[in-house]
Amino acid sequence: MKGWKRFGGYTPILATVAVVACVGTALKGYAAPVYEVEQPETVQSSEAETTEKQQETEETKQVKGNFDLADGFYKGSGTGFAGTVSVSVEIKDKSIVAINILSTQDDEAFFNRAKGVIDKIIAGQTLDVDVVSGATYSSNGIISAVKNALTGEQDTSTPATTASSSNQSSPSIETVDDSNQTWKDGTYYGSGTGFNGEVQVQVVIADGKITDINVVSHNDDSSFMSQAQGLIPNIISTQSTNVDAVSGATYSSRGIINAVRAALKQAAVNGSSNDADDSNDDNNNNDNNNSNNNSTIVEGKVPYEEGIYYGTGEGYAGDIQLAVVIQDKTIKAILVTECEDDAAFFNRAKSIINEVLKNQSTDLSGIDTVSGATYSSNGIVEALKEAFKAAENGNSGKPAESETETETETETETESETETDNKDSIYIDGAYTVSVVCEPDEDQDFEAYNLSMTVHIKDDKITAVTDIVGDGGSSNDSYIKRAAEGNSKLPGVVTQITKKGSPEEIDTVTRATCSSNAIIEGCQKALEAAKRTPEETDETEPGETETEKPANRTYADGIYTVSVVCEPDADADFAAYNLTMKVRIENDRITDISGISGDGGSDNDSYIKKAAQGTSKYVGVVTQITEKGMPEGIDTVARATCSSNAIIEGCQKALDEAKKLAEEGK
């Protein structure tokens, strides 16, 4: 299931202006300290995202702030559910441009939910924002910390409990009377609200009994949803939705239960079933989710056979896939099975789905796009057209995996590739990690960033391109993915390159042109790194004798897996951990460093990545080492010094092992 980007709601403009004015007045005379914030390795970033190219039709204008503070970073703290919440607030031109979480003791699931207030604060440029339901304490902790950073006001409240508690405000699940309920045979769909958004389920009724329940889509963390699905056998065995929620996954449990109840409403034979509603289910299948036998459903107009029909359209950030459920000549549900667009824009466009459900018509010619969400709207309409076409042709069932998905799956390179090296080839077989700068063209609006990737070369062809990542923030991820994988209408550049075996004459992907060009450039750079020199072939130049070939090498060729301890220095605040990597040595040079990972937890991953790949200002140590061929005279990357030194040490360790093997072989 594809994830959604979540945006907080917007405070009304007039109220916002009034509040901001009050805050600005309160700040006069307060000299908040400005910090050059060097975030520890446990920092959790929640900066407001920017897009590679945000079309005018899908822009939301940010309110200008009135905070009488100099540009810079301001640190503050507040009281969350289990302890102190620390933040860093960036001020630019009297406006809040970013809020970073430095530390928290609150439960991760609840705190991640609470971080929705950050978007609200930045969007409204005010601290007068609503807390997030179900994470009140954590929300207030963030707000108080921001207030402390900007005004100096201290949060004197005490934590509600210790960090070991994980139940801030568990939702209640209302009991319903379904003991005498009977249902009509068929397959039904319903929606409920989980922790992070909509949960959609499929309920199968056979012989008047619930025989199967499947979660079709959700936005919750997979671990919590997996736990919550443990209640499904209980619903089936008891033939009732009055079951206990799974401890530790209450929100996801509630989403499943309410979604099942919504589906059973459609199947109810004797009166309305399960009258308890989930107040947040704004897309609960259609406006007529009542009994199939009680003449409360609008008579169907759809001339297609019963079934589930899929369609795909091109949204703003990627494909939008819909599943259209048709029963009794009626469109029973339209489910979003895949979407990469921002939820804020997509939710506007979803009014098209509601309109189709209400009108029960497959004629989409009169459907207008939603203002401010044009691309998402067009994607939904395109997907609906394709689904209705499939229904017309009787093509029911799950769509086949796209060509893009199957062809971008890459083979894993093994060490044996170098053992059968073909000296007659132009390029040396191997996996080459390269880094290039992805720069905006004249039509693009984003900051340049480094794009790294691993290019696999075998038999003079590029066979795979893997581990494509950028260091410019998550806002670029959808564009990188779009460029690499393409969509249902356009093949990605990775597919094109691996088909040809070369980065020549490759078509870029629309609305991901810069990312496409960066991947193409990276592949060309890898080929240059892999190209043999005359001395690396069995061919001899005229007049050259065998004795003129290179002498015995100092280091034995091969791929060396090494492990070193990454230890903190005097300024670093993290526990020592083991860092492992694979170092490829060829012709007395280090030609590739891959598989760099640490066992100290995900908190260190960003620092390892920064050390290896560098930033827009600093060249990563991997690039420096592979360009020099040696780990000598290498500059560490700022704010990733320890990780940089560990990678350098690992390379030296690999050389030591290779030297020992070479000496043993002489």
mmCIF file of C-alpha atoms in Angstrom, residues 321-647:
data_model
loop_
_atom_site.group_PDB
_atom_site.id
_atom_site.type_symbol
_atom_site.label_atom_id
_atom_site.label_comp_id
_atom_site.label_asym_id
_atom_site.label_seq_id
_atom_site.Cartn_x
_atom_site.Cartn_y
_atom_site.Cartn_z
ATOM 1 C CA GLN A 321 -5.467 3.236 -9.117
ATOM 2 C CA LEU A 322 -9.161 2.721 -8.346
ATOM 3 C CA ALA A 323 -11.294 -0.372 -7.822
ATOM 4 C CA VAL A 324 -14.916 0.012 -8.913
ATOM 5 C CA VAL A 325 -17.338 -2.450 -7.293
ATOM 6 C CA ILE A 326 -20.483 -3.195 -9.285
ATOM 7 C CA GLN A 327 -23.378 -5.226 -7.874
ATOM 8 C CA ASP A 328 -27.015 -5.397 -8.972
ATOM 9 C CA LYS A 329 -26.313 -2.910 -11.775
ATOM 10 C CA THR A 330 -25.217 -0.448 -9.101
ATOM 11 C CA ILE A 331 -21.813 1.104 -8.363
ATOM 12 C CA LYS A 332 -21.516 -0.049 -4.748
ATOM 13 C CA ALA A 333 -18.094 1.394 -3.999
ATOM 14 C CA ILE A 334 -15.092 3.130 -5.535
ATOM 15 C CA LEU A 335 -11.944 2.299 -3.590
ATOM 16 C CA VAL A 336 -8.567 3.992 -3.901
ATOM 17 C CA THR A 337 -6.055 1.135 -3.987
ATOM 18 C CA GLU A 338 -2.986 3.157 -4.949
ATOM 19 C CA CYS A 339 -2.153 6.853 -4.846
ATOM 20 C CA GLU A 340 1.033 8.914 -4.517
ATOM 21 C CA ASP A 341 -0.523 12.388 -4.615
ATOM 22 C CA ASP A 342 -0.529 14.581 -1.513
ATOM 23 C CA ALA A 343 -3.595 13.819 0.563
ATOM 24 C CA ALA A 344 -4.449 17.510 0.852
ATOM 25 C CA PHE A 345 -4.964 17.797 -2.906
ATOM 26 C CA PHE A 346 -6.303 14.316 -3.486
ATOM 27 C CA ASN A 347 -9.017 14.684 -0.860
ATOM 28 C CA ARG A 348 -10.349 17.672 -2.766
ATOM 29 C CA ALA A 349 -10.406 15.685 -5.972
ATOM 30 C CA LYS A 350 -12.264 12.795 -4.270
ATOM 31 C CA SER A 351 -15.487 14.780 -4.632
ATOM 32 C CA ILE A 352 -15.528 13.384 -8.181
ATOM 33 C CA ILE A 353 -15.843 9.882 -6.736
ATOM 34 C CA ASN A 354 -18.759 10.968 -4.560
ATOM 35 C CA GLU A 355 -20.447 12.558 -7.569
ATOM 36 C CA VAL A 356 -20.164 9.355 -9.611
ATOM 37 C CA LEU A 357 -21.552 7.285 -6.721
ATOM 38 C CA LYS A 358 -24.439 9.689 -6.257
ATOM 39 C CA ASN A 359 -25.384 9.887 -9.925
ATOM 40 C CA GLN A 360 -24.773 6.184 -10.648
ATOM 41 C CA SER A 361 -23.573 7.048 -14.134
ATOM 42 C CA THR A 362 -20.625 5.859 -16.175
ATOM 43 C CA ASP A 363 -20.811 8.940 -18.405
ATOM 44 C CA LEU A 364 -17.929 11.114 -17.234
ATOM 45 C CA SER A 365 -18.146 13.722 -19.969
ATOM 46 C CA GLY A 366 -19.858 16.217 -17.693
ATOM 47 C CA ILE A 367 -17.452 15.800 -14.783
ATOM 48 C CA ASP A 368 -15.566 19.000 -13.942
ATOM 49 C CA THR A 369 -12.094 18.972 -12.425
ATOM 50 C CA VAL A 370 -11.797 20.255 -8.881
ATOM 51 C CA SER A 371 -10.208 23.684 -8.592
ATOM 52 C CA GLY A 372 -6.846 23.463 -6.881
ATOM 53 C CA ALA A 373 -6.466 19.740 -7.591
ATOM 54 C CA THR A 374 -6.502 19.540 -11.370
ATOM 55 C CA TYR A 375 -3.949 16.764 -11.811
ATOM 56 C CA SER A 376 -5.484 14.570 -9.121
ATOM 57 C CA SER A 377 -8.927 15.161 -10.633
ATOM 58 C CA ASN A 378 -7.783 14.182 -14.108
ATOM 59 C CA GLY A 379 -6.111 11.085 -12.685
ATOM 60 C CA ILE A 380 -9.322 9.980 -10.980
ATOM 61 C CA VAL A 381 -11.389 10.549 -14.146
ATOM 62 C CA GLU A 382 -8.823 8.678 -16.243
ATOM 63 C CA ALA A 383 -8.827 5.749 -13.790
ATOM 64 C CA LEU A 384 -12.640 5.638 -13.729
ATOM 65 C CA LYS A 385 -12.796 5.597 -17.524
ATOM 66 C CA GLU A 386 -10.375 2.691 -17.645
ATOM 67 C CA ALA A 387 -12.317 0.789 -14.960
ATOM 68 C CA PHE A 388 -15.635 1.308 -16.778
ATOM 69 C CA LYS A 389 -13.989 0.184 -20.016
ATOM 70 C CA ALA A 390 -12.833 -2.975 -18.253
ATOM 71 C CA ALA A 391 -16.395 -3.494 -16.993
ATOM 72 C CA GLU A 392 -17.743 -3.022 -20.513
ATOM 73 C CA ASN A 393 -15.378 -5.731 -21.747
ATOM 74 C CA GLY A 394 -16.089 -7.978 -18.772
ATOM 75 C CA ASN A 395 -12.482 -7.819 -17.509
ATOM 76 C CA SER A 396 -13.088 -8.221 -13.793
ATOM 77 C CA GLY A 397 -10.368 -8.925 -11.270
ATOM 78 C CA LYS A 398 -6.994 -7.635 -10.135
ATOM 79 C CA PRO A 399 -4.886 -5.960 -12.822
ATOM 80 C CA ALA A 400 -1.691 -7.688 -13.832
ATOM 81 C CA GLU A 401 1.577 -6.317 -12.491
ATOM 82 C CA SER A 402 2.788 -3.483 -14.625
ATOM 83 C CA GLU A 403 5.726 -3.929 -16.943
ATOM 84 C CA THR A 404 7.544 -1.278 -14.992
ATOM 85 C CA GLU A 405 7.274 -3.100 -11.682
ATOM 86 C CA THR A 406 8.537 -6.408 -13.019
ATOM 87 C CA GLU A 407 11.333 -4.989 -15.077
ATOM 88 C CA THR A 408 12.797 -2.760 -12.390
ATOM 89 C CA GLU A 409 13.343 -5.736 -10.132
ATOM 90 C CA THR A 410 17.055 -6.292 -10.318
ATOM 91 C CA GLU A 411 19.311 -9.230 -9.908
ATOM 92 C CA THR A 412 21.732 -9.284 -7.020
ATOM 93 C CA GLU A 413 25.337 -9.097 -7.983
ATOM 94 C CA THR A 414 27.567 -11.795 -6.565
ATOM 95 C CA GLU A 415 31.252 -11.911 -6.075
ATOM 96 C CA SER A 416 31.522 -14.533 -8.778
ATOM 97 C CA GLU A 417 30.966 -11.832 -11.414
ATOM 98 C CA THR A 418 34.504 -10.614 -10.986
ATOM 99 C CA GLU A 419 35.926 -14.111 -10.943
ATOM 100 C CA THR A 420 34.944 -14.693 -14.564
ATOM 101 C CA ASP A 421 36.206 -11.360 -15.770
ATOM 102 C CA ASN A 422 36.307 -11.057 -19.548
ATOM 103 C CA LYS A 423 39.486 -9.213 -20.487
ATOM 104 C CA ASP A 424 38.137 -8.558 -23.969
ATOM 105 C CA SER A 425 35.275 -6.449 -22.613
ATOM 106 C CA ILE A 426 35.252 -2.656 -22.595
ATOM 107 C CA TYR A 427 34.005 -2.365 -19.016
ATOM 108 C CA ILE A 428 34.925 -4.217 -15.842
ATOM 109 C CA ASP A 429 31.969 -6.150 -14.437
ATOM 110 C CA GLY A 430 30.782 -4.921 -11.066
ATOM 111 C CA ALA A 431 28.454 -2.738 -9.029
ATOM 112 C CA TYR A 432 29.453 0.949 -9.103
ATOM 113 C CA THR A 433 28.093 3.462 -6.602
ATOM 114 C CA VAL A 434 28.032 6.938 -8.095
ATOM 115 C CA SER A 435 26.718 10.327 -7.102
ATOM 116 C CA VAL A 436 25.576 13.188 -9.346
ATOM 117 C CA VAL A 437 23.976 16.557 -8.725
ATOM 118 C CA CYS A 438 20.313 16.850 -9.653
ATOM 119 C CA GLU A 439 19.888 20.488 -10.655
ATOM 120 C CA PRO A 440 16.691 22.331 -11.571
ATOM 121 C CA ASP A 441 16.221 23.573 -15.102
ATOM 122 C CA GLU A 442 14.669 26.936 -15.890
ATOM 123 C CA ASP A 443 11.151 25.585 -15.386
ATOM 124 C CA GLN A 444 11.763 23.799 -12.092
ATOM 125 C CA ASP A 445 11.586 25.211 -8.576
ATOM 126 C CA PHE A 446 13.644 23.134 -6.131
ATOM 127 C CA GLU A 447 17.044 23.169 -4.486
ATOM 128 C CA ALA A 448 19.818 21.187 -6.169
ATOM 129 C CA TYR A 449 20.618 17.936 -4.378
ATOM 130 C CA ASN A 450 22.886 14.911 -4.688
ATOM 131 C CA LEU A 451 21.439 11.769 -6.241
ATOM 132 C CA SER A 452 23.284 8.508 -5.601
ATOM 133 C CA MET A 453 22.734 5.075 -7.124
ATOM 134 C CA THR A 454 24.389 1.731 -7.660
ATOM 135 C CA VAL A 455 24.850 0.754 -11.307
ATOM 136 C CA HIS A 456 25.406 -2.937 -12.072
ATOM 137 C CA ILE A 457 27.513 -3.667 -15.169
ATOM 138 C CA LYS A 458 28.004 -7.099 -16.709
ATOM 139 C CA ASP A 459 29.224 -8.113 -20.158
ATOM 140 C CA ASP A 460 29.502 -4.481 -21.239
ATOM 141 C CA LYS A 461 25.860 -3.773 -20.411
ATOM 142 C CA ILE A 462 24.073 -2.024 -17.581
ATOM 143 C CA THR A 463 21.951 -4.813 -16.098
ATOM 144 C CA ALA A 464 20.444 -3.020 -13.119
ATOM 145 C CA VAL A 465 20.233 0.337 -11.386
ATOM 146 C CA THR A 466 19.476 0.096 -7.659
ATOM 147 C CA ASP A 467 19.499 2.109 -4.428
ATOM 148 C CA ILE A 468 18.532 5.377 -6.094
ATOM 149 C CA VAL A 469 18.284 7.972 -3.320
ATOM 150 C CA GLY A 470 18.554 11.729 -2.988
ATOM 151 C CA ASP A 471 19.746 13.839 -0.061
ATOM 152 C CA GLY A 472 17.451 16.774 -0.809
ATOM 153 C CA GLY A 473 14.581 15.756 1.451
ATOM 154 C CA SER A 474 11.502 13.569 1.117
ATOM 155 C CA SER A 475 9.762 16.128 -1.106
ATOM 156 C CA ASN A 476 11.895 14.882 -4.015
ATOM 157 C CA ASP A 477 11.257 11.178 -3.430
ATOM 158 C CA SER A 478 8.110 10.987 -5.554
ATOM 159 C CA TYR A 479 9.941 12.567 -8.492
ATOM 160 C CA ILE A 480 12.916 10.237 -8.167
ATOM 161 C CA LYS A 481 10.564 7.277 -8.045
ATOM 162 C CA ARG A 482 8.574 8.570 -11.000
ATOM 163 C CA ALA A 483 11.760 9.063 -13.032
ATOM 164 C CA ALA A 484 13.121 5.624 -12.162
ATOM 165 C CA GLU A 485 9.939 3.550 -12.430
ATOM 166 C CA GLY A 486 7.736 5.592 -14.748
ATOM 167 C CA ASN A 487 4.007 5.049 -14.537
ATOM 168 C CA SER A 488 1.275 3.111 -16.290
ATOM 169 C CA LYS A 489 1.688 5.273 -19.396
ATOM 170 C CA LEU A 490 5.430 5.930 -19.470
ATOM 171 C CA PRO A 491 8.332 3.526 -18.859
ATOM 172 C CA GLY A 492 10.882 4.746 -16.314
ATOM 173 C CA VAL A 493 14.452 5.518 -17.310
ATOM 174 C CA VAL A 494 15.715 2.485 -15.369
ATOM 175 C CA THR A 495 13.598 0.162 -17.510
ATOM 176 C CA GLN A 496 14.765 1.897 -20.669
ATOM 177 C CA ILE A 497 18.438 1.813 -19.670
ATOM 178 C CA THR A 498 18.444 -1.857 -18.621
ATOM 179 C CA LYS A 499 16.605 -2.841 -21.817
ATOM 180 C CA LYS A 500 19.221 -1.108 -23.955
ATOM 181 C CA GLY A 501 22.084 -1.837 -21.616
ATOM 182 C CA SER A 502 23.173 1.735 -22.116
ATOM 183 C CA PRO A 503 22.089 5.261 -21.037
ATOM 184 C CA GLU A 504 22.099 6.536 -24.634
ATOM 185 C CA GLU A 505 18.949 7.899 -26.303
ATOM 186 C CA ILE A 506 16.781 7.532 -23.213
ATOM 187 C CA ASP A 507 13.473 9.390 -22.962
ATOM 188 C CA THR A 508 12.914 11.383 -19.779
ATOM 189 C CA VAL A 509 9.700 10.973 -17.785
ATOM 190 C CA THR A 510 7.305 13.924 -17.863
ATOM 191 C CA ARG A 511 7.128 15.966 -14.644
ATOM 192 C CA ALA A 512 10.315 14.264 -13.492
ATOM 193 C CA THR A 513 12.701 15.537 -16.154
ATOM 194 C CA CYS A 514 15.483 16.651 -13.851
ATOM 195 C CA SER A 515 15.476 13.423 -11.853
ATOM 196 C CA SER A 516 15.441 11.433 -15.110
ATOM 197 C CA ASN A 517 18.469 13.303 -16.445
ATOM 198 C CA ALA A 518 20.314 12.795 -13.143
ATOM 199 C CA ILE A 519 19.809 9.016 -13.302
ATOM 200 C CA ILE A 520 20.981 8.948 -16.920
ATOM 201 C CA GLU A 521 24.049 10.998 -15.990
ATOM 202 C CA GLY A 522 24.788 8.670 -13.070
ATOM 203 C CA CYS A 523 24.722 5.641 -15.362
ATOM 204 C CA GLN A 524 27.116 7.360 -17.756
ATOM 205 C CA LYS A 525 29.415 8.172 -14.830
ATOM 206 C CA ALA A 526 29.385 4.522 -13.760
ATOM 207 C CA LEU A 527 30.364 3.411 -17.248
ATOM 208 C CA GLU A 528 33.270 5.832 -17.212
ATOM 209 C CA ALA A 529 34.411 4.450 -13.876
ATOM 210 C CA ALA A 530 34.150 0.873 -15.156
ATOM 211 C CA LYS A 531 35.964 1.449 -18.447
ATOM 212 C CA ARG A 532 39.151 -0.484 -18.825
ATOM 213 C CA THR A 533 42.479 1.154 -19.517
ATOM 214 C CA PRO A 534 44.806 -0.419 -22.117
ATOM 215 C CA GLU A 535 46.872 -1.878 -19.282
ATOM 216 C CA GLU A 536 43.802 -3.694 -17.928
ATOM 217 C CA THR A 537 43.258 -5.739 -21.098
ATOM 218 C CA ASP A 538 45.101 -8.668 -22.618
ATOM 219 C CA GLU A 539 45.754 -6.614 -25.733
ATOM 220 C CA THR A 540 49.248 -5.288 -26.217
ATOM 221 C CA GLU A 541 50.197 -2.195 -28.070
ATOM 222 C CA PRO A 542 52.545 -2.508 -31.039
ATOM 223 C CA GLY A 543 56.034 -3.166 -29.741
ATOM 224 C CA GLU A 544 54.816 -4.028 -26.267
ATOM 225 C CA THR A 545 56.101 -7.270 -24.761
ATOM 226 C CA GLU A 546 54.713 -9.455 -22.050
ATOM 227 C CA THR A 547 57.268 -8.106 -19.632
ATOM 228 C CA GLU A 548 55.782 -4.637 -20.071
ATOM 229 C CA LYS A 549 52.514 -5.677 -18.481
ATOM 230 C CA PRO A 550 51.847 -4.523 -14.925
ATOM 231 C CA ALA A 551 53.941 -6.175 -12.233
ATOM 232 C CA ASN A 552 52.479 -8.220 -9.401
ATOM 233 C CA ARG A 553 49.930 -6.178 -7.499
ATOM 234 C CA THR A 554 50.106 -5.127 -3.881
ATOM 235 C CA TYR A 555 46.458 -5.989 -3.188
ATOM 236 C CA ALA A 556 44.476 -9.039 -4.220
ATOM 237 C CA ASP A 557 41.397 -8.224 -6.332
ATOM 238 C CA GLY A 558 38.060 -9.049 -4.768
ATOM 239 C CA ILE A 559 35.112 -7.897 -2.692
ATOM 240 C CA TYR A 560 35.897 -7.621 1.013
ATOM 241 C CA THR A 561 33.209 -7.459 3.682
ATOM 242 C CA VAL A 562 34.535 -5.598 6.706
ATOM 243 C CA SER A 563 33.167 -4.361 10.001
ATOM 244 C CA VAL A 564 34.442 -1.505 12.168
ATOM 245 C CA VAL A 565 33.226 0.210 15.313
ATOM 246 C CA CYS A 566 31.773 3.686 14.841
ATOM 247 C CA GLU A 567 32.560 5.457 18.104
ATOM 248 C CA PRO A 568 31.422 8.922 19.200
ATOM 249 C CA ASP A 569 33.932 11.680 19.588
ATOM 250 C CA ALA A 570 33.856 14.299 22.335
ATOM 251 C CA ASP A 571 31.087 16.279 20.630
ATOM 252 C CA ALA A 572 28.924 13.409 19.412
ATOM 253 C CA ASP A 573 25.986 12.096 21.434
ATOM 254 C CA PHE A 574 25.287 8.493 20.407
ATOM 255 C CA ALA A 575 26.157 4.980 21.465
ATOM 256 C CA ALA A 576 28.964 3.176 19.646
ATOM 257 C CA TYR A 577 27.782 0.751 16.969
ATOM 258 C CA ASN A 578 29.199 -1.591 14.329
ATOM 259 C CA LEU A 579 29.399 -0.356 10.755
ATOM 260 C CA THR A 580 29.702 -2.946 7.954
ATOM 261 C CA MET A 581 30.425 -2.466 4.260
ATOM 262 C CA LYS A 582 31.613 -4.211 1.114
ATOM 263 C CA VAL A 583 34.778 -2.846 -0.458
ATOM 264 C CA ARG A 584 35.692 -3.807 -4.011
ATOM 265 C CA ILE A 585 39.409 -3.753 -4.878
ATOM 266 C CA GLU A 586 40.617 -4.006 -8.455
ATOM 267 C CA ASN A 587 44.023 -3.257 -9.915
ATOM 268 C CA ASP A 588 45.363 -1.956 -6.587
ATOM 269 C CA ARG A 589 42.504 0.514 -6.294
ATOM 270 C CA ILE A 590 39.272 0.725 -4.365
ATOM 271 C CA THR A 591 36.646 0.895 -7.118
ATOM 272 C CA ASP A 592 33.418 0.520 -5.179
ATOM 273 C CA ILE A 593 32.009 0.710 -1.643
ATOM 274 C CA SER A 594 28.526 -0.681 -1.097
ATOM 275 C CA GLY A 595 26.192 -2.196 1.491
ATOM 276 C CA ILE A 596 27.119 0.353 4.148
ATOM 277 C CA SER A 597 24.928 -0.240 7.206
ATOM 278 C CA GLY A 598 25.039 0.102 10.971
ATOM 279 C CA ASP A 599 23.546 -1.992 13.766
ATOM 280 C CA GLY A 600 22.942 0.934 16.083
ATOM 281 C CA GLY A 601 19.354 1.646 15.056
ATOM 282 C CA SER A 602 17.660 3.817 12.466
ATOM 283 C CA ASP A 603 18.646 7.033 14.265
ATOM 284 C CA ASN A 604 22.126 6.749 12.773
ATOM 285 C CA ASP A 605 21.039 6.005 9.201
ATOM 286 C CA SER A 606 20.842 9.638 8.128
ATOM 287 C CA TYR A 607 24.387 10.250 9.353
ATOM 288 C CA ILE A 608 25.762 7.157 7.628
ATOM 289 C CA LYS A 609 24.036 8.263 4.420
ATOM 290 C CA LYS A 610 25.365 11.816 4.748
ATOM 291 C CA ALA A 611 28.899 10.521 5.349
ATOM 292 C CA ALA A 612 28.769 8.146 2.381
ATOM 293 C CA GLN A 613 26.956 10.334 -0.159
ATOM 294 C CA GLY A 614 27.796 13.841 1.041
ATOM 295 C CA THR A 615 25.577 16.887 0.625
ATOM 296 C CA SER A 616 25.235 19.751 -1.822
ATOM 297 C CA LYS A 617 28.206 21.375 -0.089
ATOM 298 C CA TYR A 618 30.341 18.366 0.861
ATOM 299 C CA VAL A 619 31.498 15.461 -1.280
ATOM 300 C CA GLY A 620 30.789 12.089 0.348
ATOM 301 C CA VAL A 621 33.693 9.942 1.462
ATOM 302 C CA VAL A 622 32.666 7.119 -0.913
ATOM 303 C CA THR A 623 33.064 9.381 -3.946
ATOM 304 C CA GLN A 624 36.353 10.743 -2.636
ATOM 305 C CA ILE A 625 37.773 7.285 -1.946
ATOM 306 C CA THR A 626 36.697 5.718 -5.258
ATOM 307 C CA GLU A 627 38.015 8.694 -7.218
ATOM 308 C CA LYS A 628 41.400 8.484 -5.481
ATOM 309 C CA GLY A 629 41.333 4.730 -5.260
ATOM 310 C CA MET A 630 42.638 4.976 -1.720
ATOM 311 C CA PRO A 631 41.284 6.126 1.681
ATOM 312 C CA GLU A 632 44.164 8.564 2.176
ATOM 313 C CA GLY A 633 43.729 12.324 2.384
ATOM 314 C CA ILE A 634 39.940 12.050 2.596
ATOM 315 C CA ASP A 635 37.859 14.916 3.997
ATOM 316 C CA THR A 636 35.127 13.967 6.458
ATOM 317 C CA VAL A 637 31.593 15.261 5.938
ATOM 318 C CA ALA A 638 30.486 17.977 8.366
ATOM 319 C CA ARG A 639 28.001 16.759 11.028
ATOM 320 C CA ALA A 640 28.778 13.160 10.072
ATOM 321 C CA THR A 641 32.404 13.046 11.171
ATOM 322 C CA CYS A 642 32.228 9.801 13.138
ATOM 323 C CA SER A 643 30.441 7.917 10.360
ATOM 324 C CA SER A 644 32.912 9.329 7.813
ATOM 325 C CA ASN A 645 35.897 8.143 9.843
ATOM 326 C CA ALA A 646 34.324 4.703 10.262
ATOM 327 C CA ILE A 647 33.920 4.290 6.483
#
